[in-house]
Amino acid sequence: MAGRESGGMAAALRCAGRIGILATVAVNLAWIATYIRRRYFGGGNRSDNNGGGGEVEPSRGKPPVTSDSIVNLDHGDPTMYEEFWRGTGDSASIFIPGWQTMSYFSDLGGICWFLEPGFEREVRRLHRLVGNAVVDGYHVLVGTGSTQLFQAVLYALSPASDGTPMNVVSPAPYYSSYPSVTNYLNSALYRWAGDANTFDGDTCIELVCSPNNPDGGLRKPVIKSKSSKPVYDFAYYWPQYTPITEAAAHDIMLFTVSKCTGHAGTRLGTVVCLRGDACRWALVKDTKVAQKMIKFIELNTIGVSKDSQLRAAKIIGAICNGYEPVPSSGKTSQLFHFAKEKMAARWARLRAAVAASDIFTLPYELSGYCSFSNETVTANPPFAWLRYNKDDIEDLEAFLLEKKIITRGGTRFGVDARAVRVSMVDTDQAFNVFINRLATMK
Ligand code: PMP
């Protein structure tokens, strides 16, 4: 290693010599130091980001929206949160030296060997702060994005006791990924069985998404049979979207960093890049189920990015710190307040535009007492479930596409094509263009 470094330095010096830089003194020594730092240690300024050893910048996501461009509100891409995190300085930044997080293992003494203890600590702290889930007496597991944890749950709870594939259901409109993620491997362990409201049987996994994607409804299981296993998808059970009405204490509850903090892009990446993997966690009461889920993640990806877990721990810690009474944490460092205000303002504008249009409808506003904010609050769902209420258009997604607005049509959620789902958590630019276009539709 040392030989390679000094060889590299010699090469750098030869290179510098060739172009005559070593001819003079101090200025050139400084230049060499900078050159070596940039070439061999990844330092240097941002304009050097050309693959030549300079600092690696993250990609920028979707292109910016202008008043006449296509606006893509198909995904719930939570770019709305960027403004908040830009305003928090370094409170959520981390630096990981090259020698750290190298081992596969995180916690050999715990139930989940790939779970970073610091991440687990902050996750538990956050749930205690918000009061949305009971964590005492529960395991906390980590996975890579919803797809992995969701499949880990299916794996752990399948097949049915007679060996046949477990049926997986959810009441329509259901999250559009449930059918595709359940079926894409054509597994003999489980299969998508559609709308829970029309399911003719009693052995199943019921996915209970509350608040629900796409329509924001607050849900309880609809299958009452003893052999149904409800799995709660609490991606949106956070105070910016819905009143926190109880500390949920179900057997299996899925949460995601994506929709809580806005860091959807924190998915598995490379060791040199601080942006890694979207950390999600499941709170699981039954140890055997937890162990099977851990096995799935072990077989699937041999654990979950430590870098991402460390970053997520720092981010979640910053959120919790913003609610500590002591530090001078002004309003800007209180994530849930920022996001709730923003969502409420957007919903007010959307409801006004829809009322003025006379051709669309939205689900009724829900409200309830929120134990987190100690007041009665109105829900601000992460998606607008927009319905066309006249007879001349059958396919609302196609109609909006003509207006250069990309949404997701009702058939993807198990219902008719006169409804679409529209993301409410995108950038201000995208939301403004959407509202302005909607206002012109009569
Ligand atoms: N569950 C639901 C209901 C969702 O809407 C989403 C995001 N679309 C997720 C889980 C998981 O999102 P991610 O994979 O970005 O963590």
XYZ file of C-alpha atoms and ligand atoms in Angstrom:
458
model
C 0.000 0.000 0.000
C 2.726 2.426 1.042
C 4.706 1.442 -2.075
C 1.767 2.103 -4.315
C 1.199 5.496 -2.724
C 4.819 6.576 -3.050
C 4.894 5.226 -6.616
C 1.826 7.307 -7.305
C 3.453 10.353 -5.836
C 6.541 9.791 -7.952
C 4.342 9.569 -11.022
C 2.646 12.768 -9.996
C 5.946 14.490 -9.501
C 7.210 13.251 -12.901
C 4.028 14.513 -14.469
C 4.422 17.853 -12.742
C 8.050 17.972 -13.852
C 7.144 17.331 -17.480
C 4.994 20.375 -17.653
C 7.639 22.493 -16.001
C 5.780 23.296 -12.839
C 8.603 22.320 -10.461
C 10.800 25.058 -11.812
C 9.804 27.464 -9.105
C 9.193 27.167 -5.420
C 6.405 27.533 -2.848
C 3.511 28.109 -5.228
C 4.387 24.943 -7.029
C 4.696 22.872 -3.870
C 1.192 23.980 -2.996
C 0.040 23.003 -6.478
C 1.598 19.554 -6.126
C -0.023 19.049 -2.755
C -3.382 19.968 -4.255
C -2.766 17.754 -7.271
C -1.889 14.761 -5.123
C -4.798 15.365 -2.817
C -7.210 15.535 -5.731
C -5.632 12.724 -7.724
C -5.132 10.241 -4.923
C -7.400 11.204 -2.047
C -10.503 12.471 -3.811
C -10.267 16.085 -2.580
C -10.502 19.128 -4.794
C -13.177 21.396 -6.081
C -16.460 20.474 -7.688
C -15.526 21.489 -11.198
C -13.050 18.593 -11.218
C -15.879 16.109 -11.253
C -15.016 14.410 -14.494
C -14.073 10.964 -13.318
C -10.444 12.005 -12.933
C -10.331 11.539 -9.164
C -12.116 14.728 -8.079
C -14.983 14.892 -5.632
C -17.932 12.808 -6.763
C -21.124 14.806 -6.926
C -24.546 13.234 -6.646
C -26.868 13.202 -9.604
C -29.692 15.722 -9.572
C -32.828 13.591 -9.993
C -35.645 14.672 -12.270
C -35.152 17.681 -14.568
C -36.560 21.017 -13.368
C -40.116 21.865 -14.390
C -40.982 25.002 -16.366
C -44.402 26.466 -17.119
C -44.725 24.574 -20.398
C -42.799 21.376 -19.685
C -44.163 17.939 -18.845
C -44.803 17.630 -15.126
C -44.304 14.149 -13.762
C -46.395 13.468 -10.664
C -46.580 9.722 -11.217
C -44.256 8.747 -8.351
C -44.386 9.957 -4.793
C -40.897 11.426 -5.157
C -40.563 13.425 -1.919
C -38.414 16.255 -3.302
C -40.565 18.726 -1.364
C -38.336 18.034 1.650
C -35.164 19.310 0.021
C -35.931 22.880 1.115
C -36.059 21.788 4.755
C -32.771 19.928 4.663
C -31.035 22.750 2.830
C -31.985 24.946 5.781
C -30.531 22.725 8.489
C -26.846 23.323 7.756
C -24.638 20.398 8.691
C -26.930 18.924 11.313
C -27.686 15.921 9.109
C -24.344 15.608 7.282
C -21.959 12.743 7.897
C -18.453 11.895 6.783
C -17.397 8.245 6.539
C -13.626 7.688 6.333
C -12.448 5.133 3.782
C -11.550 2.559 6.424
C -14.944 2.474 8.156
C -18.045 0.290 7.617
C -15.994 -2.356 5.829
C -17.127 -5.522 7.595
C -20.337 -7.227 6.554
C -21.336 -7.340 10.192
C -22.931 -4.728 12.405
C -24.280 -6.361 15.532
C -23.360 -9.982 16.140
C -24.837 -9.883 19.646
C -28.299 -8.798 18.515
C -31.065 -10.577 16.639
C -30.290 -8.765 13.396
C -26.597 -9.010 12.586
C -26.691 -6.341 9.860
C -28.537 -3.700 11.903
C -26.409 -0.730 12.942
C -27.006 -0.122 16.679
C -26.918 3.648 16.167
C -29.638 3.423 13.522
C -31.793 1.238 15.735
C -31.383 3.674 18.633
C -32.508 6.653 16.555
C -35.447 4.737 15.046
C -36.723 3.858 18.506
C -36.173 7.445 19.647
C -38.187 8.764 16.714
C -41.136 6.450 17.373
C -41.134 7.482 21.030
C -41.060 11.143 20.020
C -43.900 10.868 17.496
C -45.893 8.243 19.402
C -46.968 6.422 16.229
C -45.744 2.941 17.188
C -44.950 1.011 20.328
C -41.315 -0.034 20.222
C -40.768 -1.551 23.654
C -40.935 -5.316 23.376
C -40.527 -5.214 19.600
C -37.534 -6.020 17.413
C -36.444 -3.402 14.974
C -35.153 -4.779 11.636
C -33.767 -2.924 8.691
C -34.177 -3.624 4.969
C -33.311 -2.075 1.658
C -36.336 -0.181 0.494
C -39.947 -1.287 0.661
C -39.574 -3.966 -1.968
C -37.119 -5.903 0.104
C -38.924 -5.681 3.437
C -42.278 -6.360 1.844
C -40.902 -9.488 0.198
C -39.173 -10.494 3.414
C -42.585 -10.386 5.104
C -44.193 -12.477 2.344
C -41.356 -15.002 2.625
C -41.666 -15.164 6.411
C -45.448 -15.667 6.424
C -45.742 -18.123 3.500
C -46.777 -20.660 2.308
C -50.224 -21.422 3.782
C -50.279 -24.204 6.402
C -51.391 -26.774 3.783
C -48.374 -25.917 1.626
C -50.305 -24.012 -1.058
C -49.256 -20.491 -2.030
C -50.380 -17.854 0.462
C -52.942 -15.398 -0.916
C -51.947 -11.754 -0.682
C -54.772 -9.197 -0.701
C -55.528 -5.547 0.001
C -58.755 -3.549 -0.383
C -58.996 -1.572 -3.642
C -57.824 1.019 -4.292
C -54.557 -0.546 -3.146
C -50.936 0.548 -3.571
C -50.064 -0.282 -7.177
C -46.789 -2.039 -6.284
C -48.464 -4.727 -4.175
C -49.621 -6.923 -7.097
C -46.447 -6.553 -9.168
C -44.020 -7.081 -6.307
C -45.985 -10.104 -5.105
C -46.121 -11.755 -8.522
C -42.974 -10.840 -10.398
C -41.012 -13.932 -9.331
C -43.978 -16.212 -9.882
C -43.231 -17.720 -6.477
C -44.764 -20.968 -5.271
C -44.875 -19.481 -1.756
C -47.375 -16.662 -2.327
C -49.522 -15.053 -5.033
C -51.517 -11.872 -5.469
C -55.232 -12.557 -4.887
C -56.591 -9.052 -5.511
C -59.123 -6.872 -3.754
C -59.588 -7.910 -0.100
C -63.235 -6.758 -0.264
C -64.091 -9.477 -2.780
C -61.642 -12.157 -1.585
C -63.409 -15.488 -1.236
C -61.396 -17.344 1.380
C -59.880 -16.839 4.789
C -56.202 -17.753 4.675
C -54.311 -14.723 3.462
C -51.878 -11.933 4.129
C -53.847 -8.682 4.137
C -51.869 -5.544 3.426
C -53.316 -2.732 5.495
C -51.973 0.570 4.236
C -52.970 3.438 6.523
C -53.167 6.244 5.583
C -53.787 4.527 2.307
C -51.847 5.017 -0.904
C -53.565 6.185 -3.166
C -56.658 7.702 -1.521
C -55.487 8.701 1.978
C -58.158 6.572 3.713
C -57.544 5.416 7.290
C -57.770 1.649 7.321
C -58.304 -1.376 9.512
C -58.177 -4.987 8.248
C -61.286 -6.025 6.311
C -60.671 -9.807 6.542
C -61.897 -10.971 9.933
C -60.825 -14.619 9.684
C -58.383 -15.968 12.296
C -56.164 -17.351 9.553
C -55.620 -13.960 7.936
C -52.358 -12.209 8.756
C -52.595 -8.420 8.609
C -49.398 -6.592 7.695
C -49.523 -2.849 8.362
C -47.872 -0.576 5.845
C -47.350 2.638 7.810
C -45.308 4.476 5.183
C -47.475 7.549 5.749
C -48.327 7.273 9.434
C -46.409 10.441 10.252
C -47.788 13.743 11.593
C -47.320 15.744 8.390
C -49.825 13.479 6.623
C -52.323 12.389 9.247
C -53.301 12.864 12.878
C -51.381 10.453 15.130
C -54.290 8.811 16.913
C -52.517 5.926 18.680
C -49.188 4.254 19.226
C -49.788 1.308 16.912
C -48.891 -2.085 18.351
C -49.541 -4.657 15.612
C -47.500 -7.769 14.889
C -45.888 -6.495 11.714
C -45.593 -2.798 10.921
C -43.589 -1.426 8.025
C -42.190 2.110 8.001
C -39.936 3.887 5.555
C -37.415 6.681 5.826
C -38.486 7.818 2.319
C -41.798 9.344 3.246
C -40.895 10.330 6.789
C -37.752 12.396 6.197
C -37.964 12.706 2.402
C -34.755 10.702 1.795
C -36.220 8.318 -0.766
C -32.947 8.261 -2.675
C -30.917 7.009 0.282
C -30.733 3.536 -1.287
C -27.856 1.073 -1.563
C -24.968 2.662 -3.310
C -21.189 2.453 -3.408
C -18.844 2.835 -0.475
C -17.401 6.112 -1.710
C -20.726 7.848 -2.046
C -22.522 9.005 1.061
C -25.857 8.492 -0.687
C -26.622 4.872 -0.307
C -29.688 2.901 0.407
C -33.199 3.741 1.539
C -33.340 2.334 5.012
C -36.645 0.957 6.105
C -37.518 -0.911 9.204
C -40.095 -3.334 10.393
C -41.219 -3.676 13.971
C -41.849 -7.337 14.538
C -43.234 -8.892 17.703
C -42.901 -12.550 16.735
C -39.277 -13.674 16.929
C -39.649 -16.556 14.461
C -41.123 -14.246 11.842
C -38.346 -11.760 12.529
C -35.717 -14.480 12.083
C -37.215 -15.565 8.765
C -37.250 -11.983 7.556
C -33.605 -11.617 8.544
C -32.818 -14.831 6.659
C -34.523 -13.456 3.567
C -32.433 -10.292 3.660
C -29.307 -12.374 4.262
C -30.048 -14.514 1.181
C -31.174 -11.559 -0.891
C -28.481 -8.931 -0.273
C -26.304 -10.222 2.638
C -27.519 -7.401 4.835
C -28.242 -3.721 4.332
C -25.818 -0.900 3.579
C -24.153 0.309 6.756
C -23.370 3.639 5.148
C -27.032 4.248 4.538
C -27.937 3.221 8.044
C -25.380 5.628 9.500
C -26.668 8.426 7.308
C -30.272 7.663 8.179
C -29.343 7.560 11.883
C -27.857 11.028 11.601
C -30.891 12.342 9.724
C -33.369 10.861 12.178
C -31.246 12.130 15.064
C -31.379 15.634 13.566
C -35.173 15.438 13.405
C -35.407 14.340 17.044
C -32.921 17.019 18.143
C -35.154 19.627 16.499
C -37.834 18.708 19.020
C -35.588 18.778 22.087
C -36.620 21.646 24.378
C -33.082 22.839 25.121
C -31.256 23.629 21.838
C -32.179 26.785 19.963
C -34.101 24.770 17.458
C -36.210 27.330 15.679
C -39.195 26.308 13.604
C -37.068 25.620 10.551
C -35.456 22.647 12.255
C -38.751 20.977 13.096
C -39.350 18.657 10.198
C -42.907 17.598 10.932
C -44.020 21.214 11.368
C -42.337 22.259 8.139
C -43.858 19.394 6.174
C -47.311 19.708 7.704
C -47.533 23.418 6.901
C -46.369 22.802 3.376
C -48.794 19.946 2.804
C -51.690 21.928 4.305
C -50.961 24.899 2.019
C -50.834 22.611 -1.028
C -54.064 20.871 -0.104
C -55.829 24.217 0.371
C -54.751 25.279 -3.131
C -55.692 21.942 -4.664
C -59.136 21.899 -3.048
C -59.768 25.457 -4.258
C -58.706 24.574 -7.821
C -60.839 21.416 -7.839
C -63.862 23.276 -6.470
C -63.449 25.935 -9.181
C -63.093 23.325 -11.951
C -66.434 21.638 -11.337
C -65.308 18.540 -13.241
C -63.142 16.850 -10.593
C -63.727 15.548 -7.101
C -61.416 14.621 -4.228
C -62.020 12.389 -1.193
C -63.551 14.171 1.813
C -61.164 15.864 4.181
C -60.394 13.739 7.253
C -59.500 15.178 10.619
C -58.841 13.928 14.137
C -57.059 14.643 17.382
C -53.319 14.302 16.969
C -51.428 13.234 20.074
C -48.178 14.502 18.560
C -49.349 18.077 18.017
C -51.920 18.046 20.854
C -54.677 19.489 18.696
C -57.316 18.481 16.195
C -55.746 18.487 12.766
C -56.797 17.898 9.183
C -55.123 15.091 7.246
C -52.878 16.057 4.321
C -52.439 12.860 2.312
C -49.257 12.422 0.256
C -51.322 11.779 -2.883
C -54.395 13.410 -4.353
C -56.919 10.830 -5.519
C -58.534 12.837 -8.271
C -61.746 11.670 -9.897
C -63.431 12.932 -13.058
C -67.144 13.316 -12.447
C -68.574 13.683 -15.984
C -69.297 11.024 -18.627
C -67.299 12.285 -21.616
C -63.877 11.030 -20.428
C -63.218 7.385 -19.583
C -59.472 7.578 -19.076
C -58.398 10.441 -16.850
C -54.715 9.518 -16.962
C -54.738 9.874 -20.777
C -56.696 13.138 -20.566
C -54.156 14.658 -18.156
C -51.278 13.363 -20.250
C -52.583 15.477 -23.127
C -52.182 18.425 -20.757
C -48.598 17.234 -20.121
C -49.325 16.014 -16.589
C -48.164 12.472 -15.806
C -50.253 10.738 -13.156
C -51.051 7.103 -12.338
C -54.429 5.800 -13.505
C -57.021 4.035 -11.351
C -56.675 0.625 -13.036
C -53.199 0.276 -11.515
C -54.854 0.478 -8.101
C -57.582 -2.039 -8.869
C -60.348 0.471 -9.726
C -61.680 2.329 -12.791
C -59.792 4.678 -15.101
C -61.761 7.802 -14.184
C -59.571 8.224 -11.096
C -55.875 9.072 -10.984
C -53.272 9.399 -8.275
C -51.237 12.619 -8.193
C -48.162 13.115 -6.020
C -48.461 15.950 -3.494
C -44.840 15.729 -2.311
C -42.914 16.887 -5.370
C -41.106 20.206 -5.816
C -42.840 23.584 -5.532
C -42.225 24.147 -9.251
C -43.956 20.928 -10.248
C -46.843 21.475 -7.869
C -47.381 25.072 -9.040
C -47.436 24.080 -12.709
C -49.877 21.272 -11.918
C -52.254 23.612 -10.049
C -52.069 26.267 -12.767
C -52.919 23.722 -15.457
C -55.698 22.215 -13.396
C -57.225 25.661 -12.969
C -57.613 25.963 -16.750
C -59.621 22.706 -17.052
C -63.341 23.319 -16.972
N -45.446 1.623 0.979
C -46.213 2.509 0.355
C -47.666 2.473 0.594
C -45.644 3.461 -0.499
O -46.434 4.350 -1.097
C -44.270 3.472 -0.698
C -43.661 4.470 -1.636
N -44.281 4.638 -2.844
C -43.507 2.551 -0.008
C -44.142 1.628 0.814
C -42.034 2.445 -0.092
O -41.308 3.405 -0.679
P -39.750 3.276 -0.820
O -39.446 2.040 -1.554
O -39.342 4.499 -1.566
O -39.179 3.227 0.552
